[in-house]
CSV table of C-alpha atoms (C1' of nucleotides) in Angstrom, one decimal:
chain,number,residue,atom,x,y,z
A,2,MET,CA,105.4,82.1,91.3
A,3,ALA,CA,103.0,84.7,92.6
A,4,ARG,CA,101.4,82.5,95.2
A,5,SER,CA,99.8,84.3,98.1
A,6,THR,CA,101.4,83.2,101.3
A,7,ASN,CA,98.7,84.7,103.5
A,8,THR,CA,96.5,82.0,104.9
A,9,GLN,CA,94.0,84.2,106.7
A,10,PHE,CA,91.2,83.6,104.2
A,11,ALA,CA,91.7,79.8,104.3
A,12,VAL,CA,91.9,79.8,108.1
A,13,ALA,CA,88.8,81.9,108.3
A,14,VAL,CA,86.8,79.6,106.0
A,15,HIS,CA,88.1,76.7,107.9
A,16,VAL,CA,87.1,77.8,111.4
A,17,LEU,CA,83.8,79.3,110.2
A,18,THR,CA,83.0,75.9,108.7
A,19,MET,CA,83.9,74.2,112.0
A,20,LEU,CA,81.5,76.5,113.8
A,21,ALA,CA,78.8,75.8,111.2
A,22,GLY,CA,79.2,72.1,112.0
A,23,VAL,CA,78.3,72.5,115.7
A,24,THR,CA,75.0,70.8,116.3
A,25,ASP,CA,74.6,71.3,120.0
A,26,GLY,CA,74.6,75.0,120.9
A,27,ARG,CA,78.0,75.0,122.6
A,28,ALA,CA,80.8,77.4,121.7
A,29,MET,CA,84.2,76.3,120.4
A,30,SER,CA,87.4,77.6,121.9
A,31,SER,CA,90.2,79.1,119.8
A,32,GLU,CA,92.4,76.3,121.1
A,33,GLU,CA,90.1,73.7,119.7
A,34,LEU,CA,89.7,75.4,116.4
A,35,SER,CA,93.4,76.0,116.1
A,36,LYS,CA,94.1,72.3,116.4
A,37,SER,CA,91.9,71.4,113.4
A,38,ALA,CA,93.3,74.2,111.3
A,39,ASN,CA,96.8,73.4,112.4
A,40,VAL,CA,97.6,77.0,113.3
A,41,ASN,CA,98.2,78.9,116.4
A,42,ALA,CA,95.3,79.8,118.7
A,43,VAL,CA,96.3,83.4,118.9
A,44,TYR,CA,96.2,83.5,115.2
A,45,VAL,CA,92.7,82.0,115.2
A,46,ARG,CA,91.5,84.7,117.6
A,47,ARG,CA,93.0,87.4,115.5
A,48,VAL,CA,91.3,86.1,112.3
A,49,LEU,CA,88.0,85.5,114.1
A,50,GLY,CA,88.3,89.0,115.6
A,51,HIS,CA,87.8,90.4,112.1
A,52,MET,CA,84.8,88.1,111.5
A,53,ARG,CA,83.3,89.3,114.8
A,54,ASN,CA,83.8,92.9,113.7
A,55,ALA,CA,81.9,92.0,110.5
A,56,GLY,CA,79.1,90.5,112.6
A,57,LEU,CA,79.6,86.9,111.5
A,58,VAL,CA,80.5,85.4,114.9
A,59,ARG,CA,80.4,86.3,118.5
A,60,SER,CA,82.7,85.3,121.3
A,61,ARG,CA,82.7,85.2,125.1
A,62,PRO,CA,85.4,84.6,127.5
A,63,GLY,CA,85.5,82.3,130.5
A,64,VAL,CA,84.5,78.8,131.2
A,65,ASN,CA,82.5,77.3,128.4
A,66,GLY,CA,83.3,80.4,126.4
A,67,GLY,CA,84.5,80.4,122.9
A,68,TRP,CA,83.1,81.2,119.5
A,69,GLU,CA,79.7,80.8,117.8
A,70,LEU,CA,78.3,81.6,114.4
A,71,VAL,CA,75.8,84.5,114.5
A,72,ALA,CA,74.5,84.3,110.9
A,73,ASP,CA,73.1,81.3,109.1
A,74,ALA,CA,76.0,79.4,107.4
A,75,ALA,CA,73.9,79.3,104.2
A,76,GLN,CA,73.8,83.1,104.3
A,77,ILE,CA,77.5,83.7,104.7
A,78,LYS,CA,79.1,84.0,101.3
A,79,LEU,CA,82.8,83.5,101.0
A,80,ARG,CA,82.8,86.8,99.2
A,81,GLU,CA,82.0,88.5,102.5
A,82,VAL,CA,84.8,86.7,104.3
A,83,TRP,CA,87.2,87.7,101.6
A,84,GLN,CA,86.2,91.3,101.6
A,85,VAL,CA,86.4,91.5,105.4
A,86,LEU,CA,90.1,90.4,105.2
A,87,GLN,CA,91.1,91.9,101.9
A,88,GLY,CA,89.4,95.3,102.1
A,89,ASP,CA,90.6,97.5,99.2
A,90,GLU,CA,94.1,95.9,99.1
A,91,PRO,CA,95.3,95.2,95.6
A,92,VAL,CA,94.9,91.6,94.4
A,93,LEU,CA,97.7,91.7,91.8
A,94,GLY,CA,101.1,92.7,93.3
A,95,LEU,CA,101.7,96.2,92.2
A,96,HIS,CA,105.1,97.8,91.8
A,97,GLY,CA,106.4,101.4,92.2
A,98,PRO,CA,107.7,102.6,88.8
A,99,ASP,CA,110.0,105.6,88.3
A,100,PRO,CA,107.7,108.6,89.0
A,101,THR,CA,109.5,110.7,86.4
A,102,CYS,CA,108.9,108.2,83.6
A,103,VAL,CA,105.7,109.1,81.7
A,104,THR,CA,105.2,105.6,80.4
A,105,GLY,CA,105.8,104.2,83.9
A,106,ARG,CA,103.1,106.4,85.4
A,107,SER,CA,100.6,105.5,82.7
A,108,VAL,CA,101.3,101.7,83.1
A,109,GLN,CA,100.8,102.1,86.9
A,110,LYS,CA,97.4,103.7,86.4
A,111,SER,CA,96.4,101.0,84.0
A,112,LEU,CA,97.5,98.3,86.3
A,113,ALA,CA,95.6,99.8,89.2
A,114,SER,CA,92.4,99.8,87.0
A,115,ILE,CA,93.0,96.3,85.9
A,116,ASP,CA,93.5,95.3,89.5
A,117,ARG,CA,90.0,96.6,90.4
A,118,THR,CA,88.5,94.5,87.5
A,119,VAL,CA,90.3,91.4,88.8
A,120,ALA,CA,89.3,92.1,92.4
A,121,ASP,CA,85.7,92.3,91.2
A,122,ALA,CA,86.0,89.1,89.4
A,123,VAL,CA,87.4,87.4,92.5
A,124,ALA,CA,84.6,88.8,94.6
A,125,THR,CA,82.0,87.6,92.2
A,126,ALA,CA,83.5,84.1,92.0
A,127,LEU,CA,83.5,83.9,95.8
A,128,GLY,CA,79.9,85.0,95.9
A,129,TYR,CA,79.0,81.6,94.4
A,130,PHE,CA,80.0,79.8,97.6
A,131,THR,CA,78.7,79.9,101.2
A,132,VAL,CA,80.1,78.5,104.4
A,133,GLN,CA,77.3,75.9,104.2
A,134,ASP,CA,78.6,74.8,100.8
A,135,VAL,CA,82.0,74.3,102.3
A,136,LEU,CA,80.5,72.3,105.2
A,137,GLU,CA,78.7,70.1,102.8
A,138,GLY,CA,81.7,69.8,100.5
A,139,VAL,CA,82.3,71.8,97.4
A,140,PRO,CA,82.6,69.4,94.4
A,141,ASP,CA,85.9,69.0,92.7
A,142,ALA,CA,86.6,71.4,89.8
A,143,ALA,CA,87.1,68.3,87.7
A,144,GLN,CA,83.8,66.8,88.7
A,145,LEU,CA,82.1,70.1,87.9
A,146,LEU,CA,83.5,69.9,84.4
A,147,ASN,CA,82.3,66.4,84.0
A,148,ALA,CA,78.9,67.3,85.1
A,149,GLU,CA,78.5,69.8,82.3
B,23,MET,CA,95.4,91.9,104.4
B,24,ALA,CA,96.1,89.2,101.8
B,25,ARG,CA,97.9,91.4,99.4
B,26,SER,CA,100.4,89.8,97.1
B,27,THR,CA,103.8,91.3,97.5
B,28,ASN,CA,105.0,89.7,94.4
B,29,THR,CA,105.5,92.3,91.7
B,30,GLN,CA,106.5,90.0,88.8
B,31,PHE,CA,103.3,90.4,87.0
B,32,ALA,CA,103.3,94.2,87.3
B,33,VAL,CA,106.9,94.3,86.2
B,34,ALA,CA,106.2,92.0,83.3
B,35,VAL,CA,103.3,94.1,82.1
B,36,HIS,CA,105.4,97.2,82.5
B,37,VAL,CA,108.4,96.1,80.5
B,38,LEU,CA,106.2,94.4,77.8
B,39,THR,CA,104.4,97.7,77.4
B,40,MET,CA,107.8,99.5,77.1
B,41,LEU,CA,108.8,97.1,74.4
B,42,ALA,CA,105.5,97.6,72.7
B,43,GLY,CA,106.1,101.3,72.6
B,44,VAL,CA,109.4,100.9,70.6
B,45,THR,CA,108.8,102.5,67.1
B,46,ASP,CA,112.2,102.1,65.5
B,47,GLY,CA,113.2,98.4,65.4
B,48,ARG,CA,115.9,98.7,68.1
B,49,ALA,CA,116.1,96.4,71.1
B,50,MET,CA,115.9,97.7,74.7
B,51,SER,CA,118.4,96.6,77.3
B,52,SER,CA,117.4,95.2,80.7
B,53,GLU,CA,119.2,98.2,82.2
B,54,GLU,CA,117.1,100.6,80.3
B,55,LEU,CA,113.9,98.7,81.2
B,56,SER,CA,114.8,98.4,84.8
B,57,LYS,CA,115.1,102.2,85.1
B,58,SER,CA,111.6,102.8,84.1
B,59,ALA,CA,110.1,100.0,86.2
B,60,ASN,CA,112.3,101.1,89.1
B,61,VAL,CA,113.6,97.6,89.7
B,62,ASN,CA,116.8,95.8,89.3
B,63,ALA,CA,118.1,94.9,85.9
B,64,VAL,CA,118.8,91.3,86.9
B,65,TYR,CA,115.2,91.0,88.1
B,66,VAL,CA,114.0,92.3,84.7
B,67,ARG,CA,116.1,89.7,83.0
B,68,ARG,CA,114.6,87.0,85.2
B,69,VAL,CA,111.1,88.1,84.6
B,70,LEU,CA,111.6,88.5,80.8
B,71,GLY,CA,113.3,85.1,80.8
B,72,HIS,CA,109.9,83.6,81.6
B,73,MET,CA,108.3,85.7,78.8
B,74,ARG,CA,110.9,84.4,76.4
B,75,ASN,CA,110.2,80.8,77.4
B,76,ALA,CA,106.6,81.6,76.5
B,77,GLY,CA,107.6,82.9,73.1
B,78,LEU,CA,106.5,86.5,73.8
B,79,VAL,CA,109.9,88.2,73.5
B,80,ARG,CA,113.4,87.4,72.2
B,81,SER,CA,116.7,88.6,73.5
B,82,ARG,CA,120.2,88.8,72.2
B,83,PRO,CA,123.5,89.6,74.0
B,84,GLY,CA,126.1,92.0,72.8
B,85,VAL,CA,126.4,95.4,71.4
B,86,ASN,CA,123.0,96.7,70.3
B,87,GLY,CA,121.5,93.7,72.0
B,88,GLY,CA,118.6,93.6,74.4
B,89,TRP,CA,114.9,92.6,74.2
B,90,GLU,CA,112.3,92.8,71.6
B,91,LEU,CA,108.6,91.8,71.4
B,92,VAL,CA,108.0,88.8,69.2
B,93,ALA,CA,104.2,88.9,69.1
B,94,ASP,CA,101.9,91.8,68.2
B,95,ALA,CA,101.1,93.8,71.4
B,96,ALA,CA,97.4,93.6,70.5
B,97,GLN,CA,97.6,89.9,70.6
B,98,ILE,CA,99.3,89.5,73.9
B,99,LYS,CA,96.6,89.1,76.6
B,100,LEU,CA,97.5,89.8,80.2
B,101,ARG,CA,95.9,86.5,80.8
B,102,GLU,CA,98.8,84.8,79.1
B,103,VAL,CA,101.4,86.9,81.0
B,104,TRP,CA,99.6,85.9,84.2
B,105,GLN,CA,99.5,82.3,83.5
B,106,VAL,CA,103.2,82.2,82.5
B,107,LEU,CA,104.1,83.5,85.9
B,108,GLN,CA,101.4,81.9,88.0
B,109,GLY,CA,101.3,78.5,86.5
B,110,ASP,CA,99.0,76.3,88.6
B,111,GLU,CA,99.9,78.0,91.9
B,112,PRO,CA,97.0,78.7,94.1
B,113,VAL,CA,95.6,82.2,94.0
B,114,LEU,CA,94.0,82.1,97.5
B,115,GLY,CA,96.6,81.4,100.2
B,116,LEU,CA,95.9,77.8,101.3
B,117,HIS,CA,96.8,76.4,104.7
B,118,GLY,CA,97.8,73.0,105.8
B,119,PRO,CA,95.1,71.7,108.1
B,120,ASP,CA,95.6,68.8,110.6
B,121,PRO,CA,95.6,65.7,108.3
B,122,THR,CA,93.9,63.6,111.0
B,123,CYS,CA,90.9,65.9,111.2
B,124,VAL,CA,88.1,64.8,108.9
B,125,THR,CA,86.5,68.2,108.7
B,126,GLY,CA,89.9,69.7,108.1
B,127,ARG,CA,90.6,67.5,105.1
B,128,SER,CA,87.2,68.2,103.7
B,129,VAL,CA,87.6,71.9,104.0
B,130,GLN,CA,91.0,71.7,102.4
B,131,LYS,CA,89.5,69.9,99.4
B,132,SER,CA,86.7,72.5,99.1
B,133,LEU,CA,89.2,75.4,99.3
B,134,ALA,CA,91.3,73.8,96.6
B,135,SER,CA,88.3,73.6,94.3
B,136,ILE,CA,87.2,77.1,95.1
B,137,ASP,CA,90.7,78.3,94.4
B,138,ARG,CA,90.4,76.9,90.9
B,139,THR,CA,87.1,78.7,90.3
B,140,VAL,CA,88.7,81.9,91.5
B,141,ALA,CA,91.8,81.4,89.4
B,142,ASP,CA,89.6,80.9,86.3
B,143,ALA,CA,87.8,84.1,87.1
B,144,VAL,CA,91.1,86.0,87.4
B,145,ALA,CA,92.3,84.5,84.1
B,146,THR,CA,89.0,85.5,82.4
B,147,ALA,CA,89.2,89.0,83.7
B,148,LEU,CA,92.8,89.4,82.5
B,149,GLY,CA,91.7,88.0,79.1
B,150,TYR,CA,89.9,91.3,78.6
B,151,PHE,CA,93.2,93.3,78.4
B,152,THR,CA,96.1,93.2,76.0
B,153,VAL,CA,99.6,94.8,76.2
B,154,GLN,CA,98.4,97.2,73.5
B,155,ASP,CA,95.5,98.3,75.8
B,156,VAL,CA,98.0,99.1,78.5
B,157,LEU,CA,100.1,101.0,76.1
B,158,GLU,CA,97.1,103.1,75.1
B,159,GLY,CA,96.0,103.4,78.7
B,160,VAL,CA,93.3,101.4,80.4
B,161,PRO,CA,90.5,103.7,81.6
B,162,ASP,CA,89.9,104.2,85.2
B,163,ALA,CA,87.5,101.8,86.9
B,164,ALA,CA,85.5,104.9,88.0
B,165,GLN,CA,85.4,106.2,84.4
B,166,LEU,CA,84.2,102.8,83.2
B,167,LEU,CA,81.3,103.0,85.7
B,168,ASN,CA,80.4,106.5,84.6
B,169,ALA,CA,80.3,105.4,81.0
B,170,GLU,CA,77.6,102.7,81.7
C,8,DT,C1',141.4,89.9,66.4
C,9,DC,C1',140.1,92.7,70.2
C,10,DA,C1',137.3,95.8,72.9
C,11,DA,C1',132.8,96.9,74.3
C,12,DT,C1',128.2,95.6,75.3
C,13,DA,C1',124.5,92.6,77.0
C,14,DT,C1',122.5,88.5,78.3
C,15,DG,C1',122.3,84.2,81.6
C,16,DT,C1',122.7,82.8,86.0
C,17,DA,C1',124.7,81.7,90.5
C,18,DG,C1',125.2,83.3,95.1
C,19,DC,C1',124.7,86.3,98.8
C,20,DT,C1',122.3,90.0,101.3
C,21,DA,C1',118.7,93.2,103.1
C,22,DC,C1',114.1,93.8,104.0
C,23,DA,C1',109.4,92.8,104.7
C,24,DA,C1',105.4,89.7,105.5
C,25,DT,C1',103.6,85.9,107.9
C,26,DG,C1',102.5,83.4,111.7
C,27,DA,C1',104.3,81.1,116.2
C,28,DT,C1',105.2,82.0,120.8
C,29,DT,C1',105.0,84.0,125.3
C,30,DA,C1',102.8,86.7,128.5
C,31,DC,C1',99.3,88.8,131.0
C,32,DG,C1',95.1,91.5,132.1
C,33,DA,C1',90.0,91.3,131.8
C,34,DA,C1',85.8,88.8,131.6
C,35,DT,C1',83.0,85.0,132.7
C,36,DT,C1',81.3,80.9,134.8
C,37,DA,C1',80.9,77.0,138.0
D,21,DT,C1',87.3,82.0,144.3
D,22,DA,C1',89.5,79.0,141.0
D,23,DA,C1',89.4,77.7,136.4
D,24,DT,C1',88.8,79.0,131.8
D,25,DT,C1',88.8,81.8,127.8
D,26,DC,C1',89.2,85.8,125.3
D,27,DG,C1',91.9,90.3,123.8
D,28,DT,C1',96.0,92.0,122.7
D,29,DA,C1',100.8,93.4,122.9
D,30,DA,C1',105.5,92.2,122.2
D,31,DT,C1',109.0,89.5,120.4
D,32,DC,C1',111.0,85.9,117.4
D,33,DA,C1',111.8,82.6,113.5
D,34,DT,C1',110.9,81.5,109.0
D,35,DT,C1',110.1,82.5,104.4
D,36,DG,C1',109.5,85.1,100.1
D,37,DT,C1',111.0,89.0,97.5
D,38,DA,C1',114.0,91.5,95.2
D,39,DG,C1',118.7,94.0,95.2
D,40,DC,C1',123.3,93.5,94.4
D,41,DT,C1',127.8,91.5,92.9
D,42,DA,C1',130.3,88.7,90.0
D,43,DC,C1',131.5,86.4,86.1
D,44,DA,C1',131.1,83.2,82.1
D,45,DT,C1',129.2,83.5,77.4
D,46,DA,C1',127.6,85.5,73.2
D,47,DT,C1',127.4,89.2,69.9
D,48,DT,C1',128.8,93.2,67.5
D,49,DG,C1',131.7,96.6,65.4
D,50,DA,C1',136.1,98.7,64.7
DNA sequence: TCAATATGTAGCTACAATGATTACGAATTA
DNA sequence: TAATTCGTAATCATTGTAGCTACATATTGA
């Protein structure tokens, strides 16, 4: 029920992986990237803009322009991608209880604290994966369980 | 950026905490609960309906009717509340890449696997807290850090 | 039995988030 | 100089979320 409908993270990982897969030194255009991710090119530019602000990619306009990875794909943790997009926004959906209700305020505070704990857990989990891992293919959760 | 705008989890925790705080044995109406959570009574009934299906609360109509906790508040982990509402829905927002793009399909599979890892991490983190904890007040994340 | 109270749920609406689309200026290259 | 690509604003369509109304059903108490 509480699915996130925001695909920025998925799209970011997708296009970063595409860029990591470039063998010749050429740049990829937002148009090209958007085709594979099946989203709009403007959207790709917006998402990659955040990645550029974080120093993960560079872009240049014009003929043969486009986007390139700056860092080594094996050094880019998905944790960083997540944090660039997520910032300090809550992970759990928080509500706005009646400010005059004592219990309501207390619950609100607790939920905010719990949200930080969960956000840390998400960040830690995403720290296990790099763009290089995605490029090589992260094994199935089921496979991982069997391997234990 | 990827904030969840779904407040069902927060509202569920809120009203369960309210129910946990009842000292006399009376039931609380959805109307009463909705006031404190600052949401609509119908919405409260919908959310609590899921909690009832999970066996956490019971309800009865009529005069002096309303909602009561079934389980001990100290035994209800937020993990369970989360899972009741979340089910197997992805935590990260996933996209729908071009199905004819090989890399796209591969990335999609990896993201699905990573999503399961993150979902497990969230569930584990929420396993640390119970409704009773929220009733008593979960300490600030900052306070927790200072206590280390 | 009857009135009052609450749930259970369908249906409609308002609002907000997301991402598509269009448009165009600026930068770059061949 | 023409073609290409980014950067970004503005607008629109779609979807998810939750509010709201309405009413059938169940329960209680007088």
